[in-house]
Amino acid sequence: MGIYLSAQTQNQLVVDTSRGETLQINLDITFSALACSVVSLDAMDISGEQHLNVRHNIFKKRLDVHGKAIDAPKPDAINAPKVQRPLQKHGGRLEHNETYCGSCFGAASSDDECCNSCEEVREAYRKKGWALINIDIIDQCHREGFIERVKEEAGEGCNIYGKLEVNKVAGNFHIAPGKLFQQSAMHLLDLLGIRSDSFNVSHIVNELSFGAHFPGRVNPLDKITSIQKDQNGMYQYFIKVVPTVYTDIRGSEIATNQFSVTEHYTAGDHGPRVVPGVFFFYDLSPIKVKFTEKRPSFLHFLTTVCAIVGGVYTVASIIDSFIYHGHRAVKKKMELGKFS
């Protein structure tokens, strides 16, 4: 009866003809020696779309040297440091009757462009292809306490997790210290003026998956630990995403994905092209896999039962015949022994 009640999974391969869809990337990665203040998540695809320093649906959790979560301190209004008025682009401090327009420190694309936050200054430098070497002179970063936060979190780790929504085309996303910018066809990092000769990007992939979970799915990178042994290093994961549709016994469909992966590590002594960080390059398979749960028909169940019963009867008949003829042979020998 259990054979009839249990569902069987049928596999089918078809060409993936879907268009205009998005791809959901679920990630949960722990860096044991990289502070949250310097960790940045960027994503880009072959269509040219870029998402830099992604924050939507992406969360960061500070970790101490033992890997335990650190509660973010609550601001203390009494002991908080006095914040100066913002520095205007023309050089003076912001007055009450003025509109704030901060300096981009030489990276403005036009005369009327304003950079009113540390992030906007960094973005202006990135667009120019410049590295922000001396962050100490940036008024916006001073007022926002960015430099102090970086110093305070030195030696900590970071757990970055959440969901990333991207176009369903080949692309990549990476987690690295600083902000990526391009110069002379090379990808470099704006390391936020951090005075460090090395970055330890050792990490644990707690989870990496594409799309919703379905029964029996195995994510090959889950629980993988990578320990950096060099001063700097770049981890690269090359992923082949296979679109998958899982249909359960009730007919409910789950459109999701599976993937396979290969890994590559490049040590920091291979030249300036080695950007410290963890890079995930993904490509999509043109073949879709369909898993369908089905229960055997009653006729198939009845045929199976009859085959089992018939097999048992046949085996029992053979055993019975063997015992019967064996018993007769022994009995006959015993009778011959009495009359001899």
Short mmCIF file of C-alpha atoms in Angstrom, two decimals:
data_model
loop_
_atom_site.label_atom_id
_atom_site.label_comp_id
_atom_site.label_asym_id
_atom_site.label_seq_id
_atom_site.Cartn_x
_atom_site.Cartn_y
_atom_site.Cartn_z
CA MET A 1 0.00 0.00 0.00
CA GLY A 2 2.94 2.31 0.71
CA ILE A 3 4.02 2.00 -2.95
CA TYR A 4 0.65 3.36 -4.07
CA LEU A 5 0.52 6.18 -1.50
CA SER A 6 4.10 7.43 -1.99
CA ALA A 7 4.75 9.91 -4.81
CA GLN A 8 7.31 9.31 -7.52
CA THR A 9 9.31 12.12 -9.13
CA GLN A 10 9.60 12.26 -12.90
CA ASN A 11 12.36 14.28 -14.60
CA GLN A 12 12.08 16.12 -17.89
CA LEU A 13 14.45 18.38 -19.85
CA VAL A 14 13.02 21.18 -22.02
CA VAL A 15 14.35 24.34 -23.67
CA ASP A 16 13.93 27.41 -21.46
CA THR A 17 11.85 29.87 -23.52
CA SER A 18 11.04 32.30 -20.69
CA ARG A 19 11.80 36.00 -21.28
CA GLY A 20 11.93 39.18 -19.25
CA GLU A 21 12.14 37.48 -15.89
CA THR A 22 14.25 38.36 -12.88
CA LEU A 23 16.56 36.19 -10.83
CA GLN A 24 16.44 36.15 -7.04
CA ILE A 25 19.76 35.49 -5.32
CA ASN A 26 19.61 34.46 -1.66
CA LEU A 27 22.89 34.99 0.17
CA ASP A 28 24.19 34.65 3.70
CA ILE A 29 27.97 35.03 3.97
CA THR A 30 30.11 35.57 7.06
CA PHE A 31 33.48 37.36 6.97
CA SER A 32 35.48 36.70 10.09
CA ALA A 33 38.00 39.53 9.63
CA LEU A 34 36.28 42.16 7.51
CA ALA A 35 34.30 44.92 9.23
CA CYS A 36 30.80 45.85 8.11
CA SER A 37 31.85 49.49 7.62
CA VAL A 38 34.15 48.53 4.74
CA VAL A 39 32.13 45.70 3.16
CA SER A 40 30.35 46.59 -0.06
CA LEU A 41 28.09 44.48 -2.29
CA ASP A 42 28.04 45.33 -6.01
CA ALA A 43 26.21 43.62 -8.87
CA MET A 44 26.36 44.00 -12.64
CA ASP A 45 25.25 42.04 -15.71
CA ILE A 46 26.08 41.76 -19.41
CA SER A 47 23.29 44.18 -20.32
CA GLY A 48 25.33 46.93 -18.66
CA GLU A 49 23.08 47.41 -15.63
CA GLN A 50 24.99 48.04 -12.40
CA HIS A 51 23.92 48.07 -8.78
CA LEU A 52 26.69 49.51 -6.62
CA ASN A 53 26.82 49.26 -2.85
CA VAL A 54 23.49 47.42 -2.78
CA ARG A 55 21.48 48.09 0.37
CA HIS A 56 17.89 47.21 -0.57
CA ASN A 57 16.99 43.91 1.14
CA ILE A 58 20.65 43.46 2.11
CA PHE A 59 21.55 43.49 5.81
CA LYS A 60 24.80 43.53 7.75
CA LYS A 61 25.44 42.19 11.24
CA ARG A 62 28.58 43.14 13.14
CA LEU A 63 30.52 40.23 14.68
CA ASP A 64 33.19 40.18 17.37
CA VAL A 65 36.41 38.16 17.18
CA HIS A 66 34.53 35.08 18.43
CA GLY A 67 31.88 35.36 15.73
CA LYS A 68 29.13 36.56 18.07
CA ALA A 69 26.76 39.36 17.05
CA ILE A 70 27.49 42.84 18.38
CA ASP A 71 24.50 44.96 19.34
CA ALA A 72 24.65 48.36 17.68
CA PRO A 73 25.13 51.06 20.32
CA LYS A 74 22.26 53.47 20.82
CA PRO A 75 23.09 57.15 20.23
CA ASP A 76 23.63 59.13 23.43
CA ALA A 77 22.32 62.65 22.95
CA ILE A 78 24.02 63.94 26.11
CA ASN A 79 27.54 62.71 25.38
CA ALA A 80 27.32 62.93 21.59
CA PRO A 81 30.09 64.97 19.98
CA LYS A 82 29.21 68.42 18.69
CA VAL A 83 28.57 68.28 14.94
CA GLN A 84 29.76 71.28 12.97
CA ARG A 85 27.58 72.96 10.41
CA PRO A 86 28.13 71.57 6.90
CA LEU A 87 30.85 73.11 4.80
CA GLN A 88 29.49 74.80 1.68
CA LYS A 89 31.04 74.37 -1.74
CA HIS A 90 32.15 77.99 -1.71
CA GLY A 91 34.11 77.40 1.51
CA GLY A 92 31.95 78.87 4.29
CA ARG A 93 29.77 77.06 6.80
CA LEU A 94 26.06 76.62 6.13
CA GLU A 95 23.93 79.50 7.44
CA HIS A 96 20.31 79.15 8.54
CA ASN A 97 18.91 80.88 5.47
CA GLU A 98 21.05 78.99 2.93
CA THR A 99 20.49 75.86 0.87
CA TYR A 100 23.19 73.28 1.45
CA CYS A 101 25.46 72.44 -1.49
CA GLY A 102 28.51 70.46 -0.45
CA SER A 103 31.75 70.21 -2.39
CA CYS A 104 32.59 67.14 -4.50
CA PHE A 105 36.29 67.89 -3.91
CA GLY A 106 37.22 68.17 -7.56
CA ALA A 107 35.08 65.25 -8.82
CA ALA A 108 31.98 67.27 -9.81
CA SER A 109 30.83 66.66 -13.39
CA SER A 110 29.35 70.17 -13.63
CA ASP A 111 29.65 73.51 -11.81
CA ASP A 112 26.25 73.23 -10.16
CA GLU A 113 26.66 69.62 -8.90
CA CYS A 114 26.49 69.19 -5.13
CA CYS A 115 27.75 66.32 -2.95
CA ASN A 116 25.86 66.51 0.33
CA SER A 117 26.96 63.21 1.90
CA CYS A 118 30.05 61.06 2.18
CA GLU A 119 28.41 58.51 -0.10
CA GLU A 120 27.79 61.13 -2.80
CA VAL A 121 31.44 62.22 -2.71
CA ARG A 122 32.60 58.63 -3.06
CA GLU A 123 30.14 58.08 -5.93
CA ALA A 124 31.41 61.21 -7.73
CA TYR A 125 34.98 59.92 -7.44
CA ARG A 126 33.92 56.49 -8.68
CA LYS A 127 32.27 57.99 -11.78
CA LYS A 128 35.47 59.87 -12.55
CA GLY A 129 37.51 56.70 -12.15
CA TRP A 130 39.46 58.21 -9.28
CA ALA A 131 40.46 56.58 -6.02
CA LEU A 132 39.52 58.50 -2.87
CA ILE A 133 42.93 58.33 -1.22
CA ASN A 134 42.70 60.86 1.60
CA ILE A 135 39.25 60.58 3.14
CA ASP A 136 40.35 62.68 6.15
CA ILE A 137 39.82 65.91 4.20
CA ILE A 138 36.21 65.08 3.27
CA ASP A 139 33.95 67.24 5.45
CA GLN A 140 30.86 65.11 4.80
CA CYS A 141 32.60 61.93 6.00
CA HIS A 142 33.82 63.71 9.15
CA ARG A 143 30.34 64.99 10.05
CA GLU A 144 28.70 61.60 9.46
CA GLY A 145 31.27 59.90 11.69
CA PHE A 146 32.30 57.56 8.90
CA ILE A 147 36.02 57.63 9.72
CA GLU A 148 35.37 57.05 13.42
CA ARG A 149 33.06 54.16 12.58
CA VAL A 150 35.73 52.50 10.43
CA LYS A 151 38.28 52.85 13.24
CA GLU A 152 35.81 51.59 15.85
CA GLU A 153 34.99 48.45 13.85
CA ALA A 154 38.63 47.55 13.13
CA GLY A 155 39.24 43.87 13.88
CA GLU A 156 35.55 42.94 13.72
CA GLY A 157 33.82 40.54 11.35
CA CYS A 158 30.62 40.92 9.38
CA ASN A 159 27.68 38.76 8.40
CA ILE A 160 26.04 40.01 5.20
CA TYR A 161 22.72 38.45 4.21
CA GLY A 162 19.54 39.11 2.30
CA LYS A 163 18.07 38.89 -1.18
CA LEU A 164 19.37 40.35 -4.42
CA GLU A 165 17.02 40.83 -7.40
CA VAL A 166 18.80 40.94 -10.79
CA ASN A 167 17.96 40.56 -14.46
CA LYS A 168 17.80 36.97 -15.66
CA VAL A 169 20.94 37.28 -17.77
CA ALA A 170 24.57 36.39 -17.17
CA GLY A 171 26.31 38.65 -14.68
CA ASN A 172 28.22 38.77 -11.44
CA PHE A 173 28.06 40.14 -7.93
CA HIS A 174 30.88 40.56 -5.51
CA ILE A 175 31.52 41.43 -1.89
CA ALA A 176 34.70 43.39 -1.30
CA PRO A 177 36.21 46.05 0.95
CA GLY A 178 35.63 49.52 -0.49
CA LYS A 179 33.93 50.54 -3.71
CA LEU A 180 34.64 49.28 -7.19
CA PHE A 181 35.61 51.76 -9.92
CA GLN A 182 37.04 51.38 -13.40
CA GLN A 183 40.24 52.94 -14.68
CA SER A 184 42.05 52.13 -17.95
CA ALA A 185 39.89 49.01 -18.48
CA MET A 186 40.92 47.73 -15.03
CA HIS A 187 38.67 47.23 -12.03
CA LEU A 188 40.11 48.80 -8.90
CA LEU A 189 38.84 49.45 -5.40
CA ASP A 190 38.34 52.72 -3.62
CA LEU A 191 39.49 51.51 -0.21
CA LEU A 192 37.97 54.50 1.56
CA GLY A 193 41.33 55.86 2.56
CA ILE A 194 41.83 52.93 4.91
CA ARG A 195 45.47 52.54 5.81
CA SER A 196 45.83 48.81 5.47
CA ASP A 197 48.30 46.77 3.47
CA SER A 198 46.05 43.72 3.37
CA PHE A 199 42.45 42.59 3.65
CA ASN A 200 41.52 39.20 4.98
CA VAL A 201 38.50 38.02 2.97
CA SER A 202 38.25 34.58 4.62
CA HIS A 203 34.57 33.66 4.59
CA ILE A 204 31.90 31.08 5.26
CA VAL A 205 29.05 30.69 2.78
CA ASN A 206 26.15 29.92 5.09
CA GLU A 207 23.75 29.94 2.14
CA LEU A 208 23.83 30.77 -1.54
CA SER A 209 20.84 29.86 -3.67
CA PHE A 210 18.92 31.11 -6.69
CA GLY A 211 15.16 31.28 -6.28
CA ALA A 212 12.79 29.50 -3.92
CA HIS A 213 13.60 26.28 -2.09
CA PHE A 214 12.07 22.99 -3.23
CA PRO A 215 12.27 19.46 -1.75
CA GLY A 216 15.52 17.69 -2.48
CA ARG A 217 17.48 20.72 -3.68
CA VAL A 218 21.18 20.78 -2.78
CA ASN A 219 23.14 24.06 -2.84
CA PRO A 220 26.79 23.06 -3.42
CA LEU A 221 28.27 26.14 -1.72
CA ASP A 222 26.29 25.96 1.53
CA LYS A 223 28.52 25.66 4.64
CA ILE A 224 31.71 26.05 2.57
CA THR A 225 34.59 27.66 4.51
CA SER A 226 37.47 29.43 2.72
CA ILE A 227 40.50 30.58 4.72
CA GLN A 228 42.84 33.14 3.16
CA LYS A 229 46.50 32.26 3.72
CA ASP A 230 48.10 35.10 1.75
CA GLN A 231 48.31 38.80 2.52
CA ASN A 232 45.66 39.57 -0.08
CA GLY A 233 43.56 37.29 -2.23
CA MET A 234 40.63 37.06 -4.60
CA TYR A 235 38.08 34.24 -4.48
CA GLN A 236 36.12 33.55 -7.65
CA TYR A 237 33.13 31.24 -7.98
CA PHE A 238 31.93 30.41 -11.51
CA ILE A 239 28.31 29.32 -11.35
CA LYS A 240 26.07 27.67 -13.94
CA VAL A 241 22.43 28.31 -13.04
CA VAL A 242 19.91 25.73 -14.27
CA PRO A 243 16.25 26.92 -14.36
CA THR A 244 14.04 24.40 -12.59
CA VAL A 245 10.30 23.88 -12.20
CA TYR A 246 9.10 21.65 -9.37
CA THR A 247 5.46 20.45 -9.41
CA ASP A 248 4.24 18.71 -6.29
CA ILE A 249 1.58 16.02 -5.99
CA ARG A 250 -1.17 18.65 -5.62
CA GLY A 251 -0.16 20.40 -8.86
CA SER A 252 1.46 23.45 -7.25
CA GLU A 253 4.43 24.76 -9.23
CA ILE A 254 7.64 26.26 -7.85
CA ALA A 255 9.72 28.11 -10.45
CA THR A 256 13.26 28.17 -9.10
CA ASN A 257 16.85 27.22 -9.98
CA GLN A 258 19.65 24.78 -9.25
CA PHE A 259 23.31 25.43 -9.90
CA SER A 260 26.75 23.91 -10.23
CA VAL A 261 29.96 25.72 -9.35
CA THR A 262 33.72 25.74 -9.82
CA GLU A 263 36.11 27.71 -7.62
CA HIS A 264 39.31 29.62 -8.22
CA TYR A 265 41.61 31.49 -5.84
CA THR A 266 44.21 34.07 -6.88
CA ALA A 267 46.84 35.22 -4.41
CA GLY A 268 47.55 38.93 -4.02
CA ASP A 269 51.13 38.68 -5.32
CA HIS A 270 49.86 38.15 -8.89
CA GLY A 271 49.80 41.90 -9.61
CA PRO A 272 47.43 44.90 -9.46
CA ARG A 273 44.63 43.05 -11.24
CA VAL A 274 44.01 41.03 -8.09
CA VAL A 275 41.17 42.80 -6.29
CA PRO A 276 40.67 41.53 -2.72
CA GLY A 277 37.16 40.17 -2.36
CA VAL A 278 34.76 37.35 -3.14
CA PHE A 279 33.36 37.30 -6.69
CA PHE A 280 30.43 35.23 -7.97
CA PHE A 281 30.10 34.94 -11.77
CA TYR A 282 26.88 33.31 -12.91
CA ASP A 283 25.61 32.16 -16.30
CA LEU A 284 22.25 30.66 -17.24
CA SER A 285 21.69 27.27 -18.83
CA PRO A 286 19.37 27.23 -21.88
CA ILE A 287 17.90 23.93 -20.66
CA LYS A 288 15.19 23.85 -18.02
CA VAL A 289 14.68 20.88 -15.70
CA LYS A 290 11.16 19.86 -14.71
CA PHE A 291 10.51 17.72 -11.64
CA THR A 292 6.94 16.41 -11.39
CA GLU A 293 5.57 14.41 -8.47
CA LYS A 294 3.05 11.76 -9.56
CA ARG A 295 1.23 8.97 -7.78
CA PRO A 296 1.03 5.62 -9.62
CA SER A 297 -2.41 4.76 -11.09
CA PHE A 298 -4.59 2.19 -9.34
CA LEU A 299 -4.21 -0.18 -12.31
CA HIS A 300 -0.43 0.06 -12.02
CA PHE A 301 -0.74 -0.57 -8.27
CA LEU A 302 -3.00 -3.59 -8.86
CA THR A 303 -0.60 -5.02 -11.46
CA THR A 304 2.31 -4.57 -9.06
CA VAL A 305 0.41 -6.32 -6.24
CA CYS A 306 -0.52 -9.22 -8.55
CA ALA A 307 3.10 -9.55 -9.65
CA ILE A 308 4.24 -9.63 -6.03
CA VAL A 309 1.59 -12.18 -5.02
CA GLY A 310 2.39 -14.31 -8.08
CA GLY A 311 6.11 -14.18 -7.32
CA VAL A 312 5.57 -15.18 -3.70
CA TYR A 313 3.28 -18.06 -4.76
CA THR A 314 5.82 -19.31 -7.34
CA VAL A 315 8.71 -19.23 -4.87
CA ALA A 316 6.58 -20.95 -2.20
CA SER A 317 5.62 -23.68 -4.71
CA ILE A 318 9.27 -24.29 -5.61
CA ILE A 319 10.24 -24.56 -1.94
CA ASP A 320 7.29 -26.85 -1.20
CA SER A 321 8.15 -29.09 -4.15
CA PHE A 322 11.81 -29.25 -3.09
CA ILE A 323 10.85 -30.22 0.49
CA TYR A 324 8.28 -32.76 -0.68
CA HIS A 325 10.60 -34.55 -3.11
CA GLY A 326 13.47 -34.42 -0.64
CA HIS A 327 11.31 -35.98 2.05
CA ARG A 328 10.19 -38.79 -0.29
CA ALA A 329 13.79 -39.55 -1.32
CA VAL A 330 14.92 -39.80 2.30
CA LYS A 331 11.93 -41.95 3.21
CA LYS A 332 12.61 -44.29 0.31
CA LYS A 333 16.22 -44.73 1.31
CA MET A 334 15.19 -45.50 4.87
CA GLU A 335 12.73 -48.18 3.65
CA LEU A 336 15.38 -49.81 1.44
CA GLY A 337 17.73 -49.92 4.42
CA LYS A 338 15.24 -51.92 6.53
CA PHE A 339 14.77 -54.72 3.96
CA SER A 340 18.40 -55.11 3.04
#
